[in-house]
Coordinates of C-alpha atoms and ligand atoms in Angstrom, one line a residue:
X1 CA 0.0 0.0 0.0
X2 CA 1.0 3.6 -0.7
X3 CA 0.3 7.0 0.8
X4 CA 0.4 10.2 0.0
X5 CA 1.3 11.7 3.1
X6 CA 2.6 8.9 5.3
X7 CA 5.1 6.1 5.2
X8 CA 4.6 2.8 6.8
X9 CA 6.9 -0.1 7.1
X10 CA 7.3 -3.5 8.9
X11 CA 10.1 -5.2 9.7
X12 CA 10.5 -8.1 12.1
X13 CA 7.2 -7.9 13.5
X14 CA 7.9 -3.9 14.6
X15 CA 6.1 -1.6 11.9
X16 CA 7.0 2.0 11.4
X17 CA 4.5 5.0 10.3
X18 CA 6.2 8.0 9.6
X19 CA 4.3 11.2 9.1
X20 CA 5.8 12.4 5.7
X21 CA 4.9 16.0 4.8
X22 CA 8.3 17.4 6.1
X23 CA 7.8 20.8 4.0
X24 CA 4.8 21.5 6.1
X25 CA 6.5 20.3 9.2
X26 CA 4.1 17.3 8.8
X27 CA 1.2 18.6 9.8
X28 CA -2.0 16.6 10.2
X29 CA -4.5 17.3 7.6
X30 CA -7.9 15.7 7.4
X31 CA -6.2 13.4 4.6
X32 CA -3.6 12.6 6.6
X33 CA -5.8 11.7 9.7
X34 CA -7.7 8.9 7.4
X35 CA -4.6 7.4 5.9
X36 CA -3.5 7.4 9.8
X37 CA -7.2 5.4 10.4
X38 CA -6.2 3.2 7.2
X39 CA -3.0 2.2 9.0
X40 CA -4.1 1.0 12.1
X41 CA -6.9 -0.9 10.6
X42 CA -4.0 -3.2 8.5
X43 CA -2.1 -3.6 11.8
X44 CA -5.1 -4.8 13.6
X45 CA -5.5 -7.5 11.6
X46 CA -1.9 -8.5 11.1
X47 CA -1.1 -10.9 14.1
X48 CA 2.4 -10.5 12.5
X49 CA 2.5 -7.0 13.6
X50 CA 3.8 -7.2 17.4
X51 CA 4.7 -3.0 18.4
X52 CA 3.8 0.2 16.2
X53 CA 6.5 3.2 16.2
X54 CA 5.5 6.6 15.4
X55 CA 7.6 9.1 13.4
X56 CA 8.3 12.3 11.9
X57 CA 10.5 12.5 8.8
X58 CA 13.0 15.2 8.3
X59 CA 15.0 16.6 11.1
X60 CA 12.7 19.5 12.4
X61 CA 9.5 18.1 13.4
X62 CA 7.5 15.4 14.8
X63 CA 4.6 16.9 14.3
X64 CA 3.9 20.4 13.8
X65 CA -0.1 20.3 14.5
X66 CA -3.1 20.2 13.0
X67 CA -2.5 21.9 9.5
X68 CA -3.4 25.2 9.8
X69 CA -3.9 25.9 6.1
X70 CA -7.0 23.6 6.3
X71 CA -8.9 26.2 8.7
X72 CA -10.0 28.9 6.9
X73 CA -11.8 26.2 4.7
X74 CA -14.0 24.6 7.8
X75 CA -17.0 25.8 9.0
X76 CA -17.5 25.3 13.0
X77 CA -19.7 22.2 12.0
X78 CA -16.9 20.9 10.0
X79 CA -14.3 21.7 12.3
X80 CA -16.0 19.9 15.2
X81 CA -16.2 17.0 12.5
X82 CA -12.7 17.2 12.2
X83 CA -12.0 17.4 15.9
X84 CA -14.0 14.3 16.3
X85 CA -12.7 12.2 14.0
X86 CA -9.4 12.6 15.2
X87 CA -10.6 11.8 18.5
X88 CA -12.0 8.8 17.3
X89 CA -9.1 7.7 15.6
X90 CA -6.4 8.8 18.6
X91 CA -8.8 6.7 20.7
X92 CA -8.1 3.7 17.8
X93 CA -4.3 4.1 18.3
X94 CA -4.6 4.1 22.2
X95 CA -7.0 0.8 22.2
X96 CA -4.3 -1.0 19.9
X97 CA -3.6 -4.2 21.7
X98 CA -0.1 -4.0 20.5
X99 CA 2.7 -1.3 22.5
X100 CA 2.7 2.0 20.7
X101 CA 5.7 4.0 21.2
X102 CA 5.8 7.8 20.0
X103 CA 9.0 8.3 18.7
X104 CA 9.1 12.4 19.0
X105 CA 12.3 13.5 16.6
X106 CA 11.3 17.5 16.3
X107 CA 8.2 19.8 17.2
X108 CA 5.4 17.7 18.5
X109 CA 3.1 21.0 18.6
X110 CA -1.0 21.0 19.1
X111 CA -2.0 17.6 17.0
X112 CA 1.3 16.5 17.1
X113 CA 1.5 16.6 21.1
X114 CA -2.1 15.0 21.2
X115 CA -1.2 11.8 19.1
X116 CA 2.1 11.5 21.0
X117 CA 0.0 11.7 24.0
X118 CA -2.2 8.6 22.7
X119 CA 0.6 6.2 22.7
X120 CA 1.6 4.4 25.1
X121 CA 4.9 6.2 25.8
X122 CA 7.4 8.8 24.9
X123 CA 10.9 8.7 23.7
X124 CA 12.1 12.2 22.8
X125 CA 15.3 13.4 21.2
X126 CA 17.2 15.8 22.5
X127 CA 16.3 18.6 20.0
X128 CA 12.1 17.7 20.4
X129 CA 10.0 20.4 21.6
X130 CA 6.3 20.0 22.8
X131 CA 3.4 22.7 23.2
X132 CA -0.2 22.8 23.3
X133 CA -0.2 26.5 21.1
X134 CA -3.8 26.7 20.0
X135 CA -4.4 29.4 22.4
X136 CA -2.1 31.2 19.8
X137 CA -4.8 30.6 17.0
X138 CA -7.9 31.7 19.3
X139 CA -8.7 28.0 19.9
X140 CA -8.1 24.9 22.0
X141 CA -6.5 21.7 21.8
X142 CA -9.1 19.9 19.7
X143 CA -7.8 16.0 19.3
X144 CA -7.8 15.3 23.4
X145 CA -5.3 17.2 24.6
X146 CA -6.7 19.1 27.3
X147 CA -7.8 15.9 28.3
X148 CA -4.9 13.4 28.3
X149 CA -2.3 16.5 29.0
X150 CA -4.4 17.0 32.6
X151 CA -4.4 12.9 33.1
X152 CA -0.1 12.9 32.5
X153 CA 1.1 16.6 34.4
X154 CA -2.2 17.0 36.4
X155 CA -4.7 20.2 35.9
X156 CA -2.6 22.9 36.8
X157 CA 0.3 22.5 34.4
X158 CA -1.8 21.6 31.7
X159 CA -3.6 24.5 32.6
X160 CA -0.5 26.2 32.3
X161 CA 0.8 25.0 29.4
X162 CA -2.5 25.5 27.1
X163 CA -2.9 28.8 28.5
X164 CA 0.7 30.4 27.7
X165 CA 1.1 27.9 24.8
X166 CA 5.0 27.8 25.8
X167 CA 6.8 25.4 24.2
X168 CA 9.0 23.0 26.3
X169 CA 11.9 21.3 25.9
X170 CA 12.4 17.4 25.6
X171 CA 14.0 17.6 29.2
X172 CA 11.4 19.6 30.4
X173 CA 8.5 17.5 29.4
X174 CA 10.5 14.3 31.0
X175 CA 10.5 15.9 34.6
X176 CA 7.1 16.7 33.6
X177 CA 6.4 13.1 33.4
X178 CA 5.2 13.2 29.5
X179 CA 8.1 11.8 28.0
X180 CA 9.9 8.7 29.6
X181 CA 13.0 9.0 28.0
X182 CA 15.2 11.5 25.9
X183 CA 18.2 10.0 23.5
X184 CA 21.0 12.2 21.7
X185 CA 18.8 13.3 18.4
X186 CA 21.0 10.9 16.1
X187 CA 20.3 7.7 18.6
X188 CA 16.5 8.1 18.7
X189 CA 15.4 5.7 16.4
X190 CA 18.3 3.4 16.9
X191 CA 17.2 3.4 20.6
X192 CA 13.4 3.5 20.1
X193 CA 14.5 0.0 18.1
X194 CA 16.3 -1.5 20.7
X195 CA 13.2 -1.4 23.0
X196 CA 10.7 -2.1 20.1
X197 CA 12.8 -4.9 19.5
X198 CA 12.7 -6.4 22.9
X199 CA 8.8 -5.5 22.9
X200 CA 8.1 -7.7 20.0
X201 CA 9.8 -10.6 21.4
X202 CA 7.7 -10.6 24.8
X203 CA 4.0 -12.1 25.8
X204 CA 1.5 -10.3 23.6
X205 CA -1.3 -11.1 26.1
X206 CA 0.5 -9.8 28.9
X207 CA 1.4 -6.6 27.0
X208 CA -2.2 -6.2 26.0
X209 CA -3.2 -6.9 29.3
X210 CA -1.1 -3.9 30.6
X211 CA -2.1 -1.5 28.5
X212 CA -5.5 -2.0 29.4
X213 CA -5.4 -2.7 33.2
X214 CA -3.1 0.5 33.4
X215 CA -5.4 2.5 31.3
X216 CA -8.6 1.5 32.2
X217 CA -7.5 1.4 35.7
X218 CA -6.8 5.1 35.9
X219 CA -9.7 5.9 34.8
X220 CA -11.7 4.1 38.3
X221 CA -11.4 3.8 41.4
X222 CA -7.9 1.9 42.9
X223 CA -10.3 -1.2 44.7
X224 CA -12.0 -1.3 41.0
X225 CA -8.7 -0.8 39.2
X226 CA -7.3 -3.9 41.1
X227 CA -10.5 -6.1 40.2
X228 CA -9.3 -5.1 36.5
X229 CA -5.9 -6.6 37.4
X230 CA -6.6 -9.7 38.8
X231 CA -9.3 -10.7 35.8
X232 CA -7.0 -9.7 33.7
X233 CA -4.0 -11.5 35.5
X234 CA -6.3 -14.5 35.4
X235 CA -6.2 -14.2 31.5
X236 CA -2.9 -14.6 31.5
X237 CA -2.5 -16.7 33.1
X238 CA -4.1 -19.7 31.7
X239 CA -2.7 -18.5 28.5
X240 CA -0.3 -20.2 26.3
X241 CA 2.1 -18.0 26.6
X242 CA 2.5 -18.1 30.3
X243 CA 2.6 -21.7 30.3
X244 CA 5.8 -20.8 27.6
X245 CA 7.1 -18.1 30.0
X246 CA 7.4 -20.2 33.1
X247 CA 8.8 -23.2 31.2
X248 CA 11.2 -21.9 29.7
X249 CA 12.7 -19.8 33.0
X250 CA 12.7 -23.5 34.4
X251 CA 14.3 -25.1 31.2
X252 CA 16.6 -21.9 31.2
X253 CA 15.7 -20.9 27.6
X254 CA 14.4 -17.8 25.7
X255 CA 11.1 -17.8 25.4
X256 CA 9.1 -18.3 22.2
X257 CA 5.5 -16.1 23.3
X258 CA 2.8 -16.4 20.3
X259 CA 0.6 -14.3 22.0
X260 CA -2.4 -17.4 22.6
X261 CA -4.7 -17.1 24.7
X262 CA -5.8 -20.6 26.1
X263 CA -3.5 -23.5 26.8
Ligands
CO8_1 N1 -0.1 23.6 9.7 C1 0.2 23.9 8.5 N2 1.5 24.3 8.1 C2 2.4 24.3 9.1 C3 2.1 24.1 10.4 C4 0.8 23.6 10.7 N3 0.4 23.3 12.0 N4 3.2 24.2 11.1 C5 4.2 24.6 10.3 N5 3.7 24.7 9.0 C6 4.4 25.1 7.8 C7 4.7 26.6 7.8 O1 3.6 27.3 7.3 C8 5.9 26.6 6.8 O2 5.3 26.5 5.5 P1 6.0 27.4 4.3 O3 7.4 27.0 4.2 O4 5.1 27.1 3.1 O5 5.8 28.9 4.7 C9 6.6 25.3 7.1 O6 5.7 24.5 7.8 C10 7.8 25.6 8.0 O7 7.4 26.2 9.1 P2 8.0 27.6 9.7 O8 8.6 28.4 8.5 O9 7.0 28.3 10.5 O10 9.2 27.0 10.6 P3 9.8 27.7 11.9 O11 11.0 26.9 12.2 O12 10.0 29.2 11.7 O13 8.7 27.5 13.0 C11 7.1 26.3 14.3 C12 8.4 26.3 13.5 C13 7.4 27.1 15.6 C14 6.7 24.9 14.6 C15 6.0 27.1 13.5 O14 5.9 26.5 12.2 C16 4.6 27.0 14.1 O15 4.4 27.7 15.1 N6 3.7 26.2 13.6 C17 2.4 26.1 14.0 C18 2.3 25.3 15.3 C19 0.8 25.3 15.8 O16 0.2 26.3 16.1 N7 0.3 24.1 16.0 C20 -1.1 23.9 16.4 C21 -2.0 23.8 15.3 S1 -3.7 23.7 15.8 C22 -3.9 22.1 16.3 O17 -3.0 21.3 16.2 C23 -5.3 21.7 16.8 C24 -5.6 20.2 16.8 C25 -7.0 20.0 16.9 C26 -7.7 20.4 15.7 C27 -9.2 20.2 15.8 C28 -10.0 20.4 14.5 C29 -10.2 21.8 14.0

């Protein structure tokens, strides 16, 4: 399959989608957004496909935002279309039952900090810078991001950071608690590799199972949060792959997980 405005690659079970307008500082048009929605329905169907990486090309930007230029053609009907169906698909990425890592190379501004935010975590070069600028524009963060911003830095930065639209610094958004790691900018993918790498060759159950346990537990009470976990520990445990796990820490092998559910 080919794209007009993204890339997408798989290799080894770890598949790549790299936002490819770097001219416009690949910004998300409404284009964009449903090649994005095209995307993740291949990879949830291919069993083959074990952790998704997300990318800027170029050297300046992650992703710039929303594209601007499309604005002046939206009505507010359309534009809360447009706000909706991004939703709907940054709610699709985050419900993948495969990790998602946002691999944040440049400017992750607006859009591009709101998909970031929809992965499961971080991994920021040195030179990345994040913002929530729409203030800037006469608007607000339309794709979630006053939303999951509050959930990772609590109320009052995001707050902050919507209402001044400052931009921070890969550094700055790590003590903030948004990015969980920052790499030298030429390492980044290299590194964001290394750990997709070691993703793809774990239990896909128990992955799933983390992602949702952690995410839907956040968003309930801690006794209810638990109740998630032990279900859900339940699941894995009579899966396949835990039977794999434990047998081969006792046969003192690697372990060959095929992400199965029942034994
Ligand atoms: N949309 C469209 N084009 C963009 C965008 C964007 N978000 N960002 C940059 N570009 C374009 C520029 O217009 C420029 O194009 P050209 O070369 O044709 O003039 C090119 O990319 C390079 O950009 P700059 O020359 O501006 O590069 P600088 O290094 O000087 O500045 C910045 C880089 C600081 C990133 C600057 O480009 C900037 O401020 N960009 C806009 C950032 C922004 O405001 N983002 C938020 C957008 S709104 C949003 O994301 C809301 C999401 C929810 C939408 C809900 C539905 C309506």
């Amino acid at each position: 399959m080919s794209y007009e405005n993204i890339l997408f690659e798989v290799n080894q079970g770890v598949a790549i989608l790299t936002f490819n307008r770097p001219k416009a500082l690949n910004a998300l048009s409404p284009k964009t957004l449903e090649e994005v929605a095209e995307v993740l329905d291949l990879v949830k169907k291919d069993q083959g496909v074990r952790v998704l990486l997300l990318t800027g090309a170029g050297d300046k930007a992650f992703i710039a935002g929303a594209d601007i230029t499309e604005f002046q053609k939206m009505n507010p009907l359309e534009a809360r279309q447009f706000a909706e169906r991004g939703q709907e698909i940054f709610f699709q990425l985050e419900q993948l039952a495969i990790p998602v890592i946002a691999v944040v190379n440049g400017f992750a501004l607006g859009g591009g900090c709101e998909i970031a935010m929809s992965c499961d975590f971080i991994y920021a070069s040195d030179k990345a810078k994040f913002g929530q600028p729409e203030i800037n524009l006469g608007i607000i963060p339309g794709f979630g991001g006053t939303q999951r911003l509050a959930r990772l830095v609590g109320r009052a930065k995001a707050k902050e950071l919507c209402m001044t639209a400052e931009m921070i610094d890969a550094q700055q958004a790590k003590d903030l608690g948004l990015v969980a790691k920052v790499f030298p900018a030429e390492q980044l993918m290299a590194e964001a590799g290394k750990v997709a790498a070691a993703l793809a060759a774990k239990g896909p159950v128990a992955l799933r199972a983390i992602k949702q346990v952690i995410d839907r537990g956040c968003d309930v009470d801690l006794k209810s949060g638990c109740a998630l976990e032990a279900e859900s520990f339940a699941v894995c445990f009579a899966s396949q792959d835990a039977g794999e796990g434990v047998a081969a820490f006792l046969e003192k092998r690697k372990p060959n997980f095929q992400g199965t559910l029942t034994n």
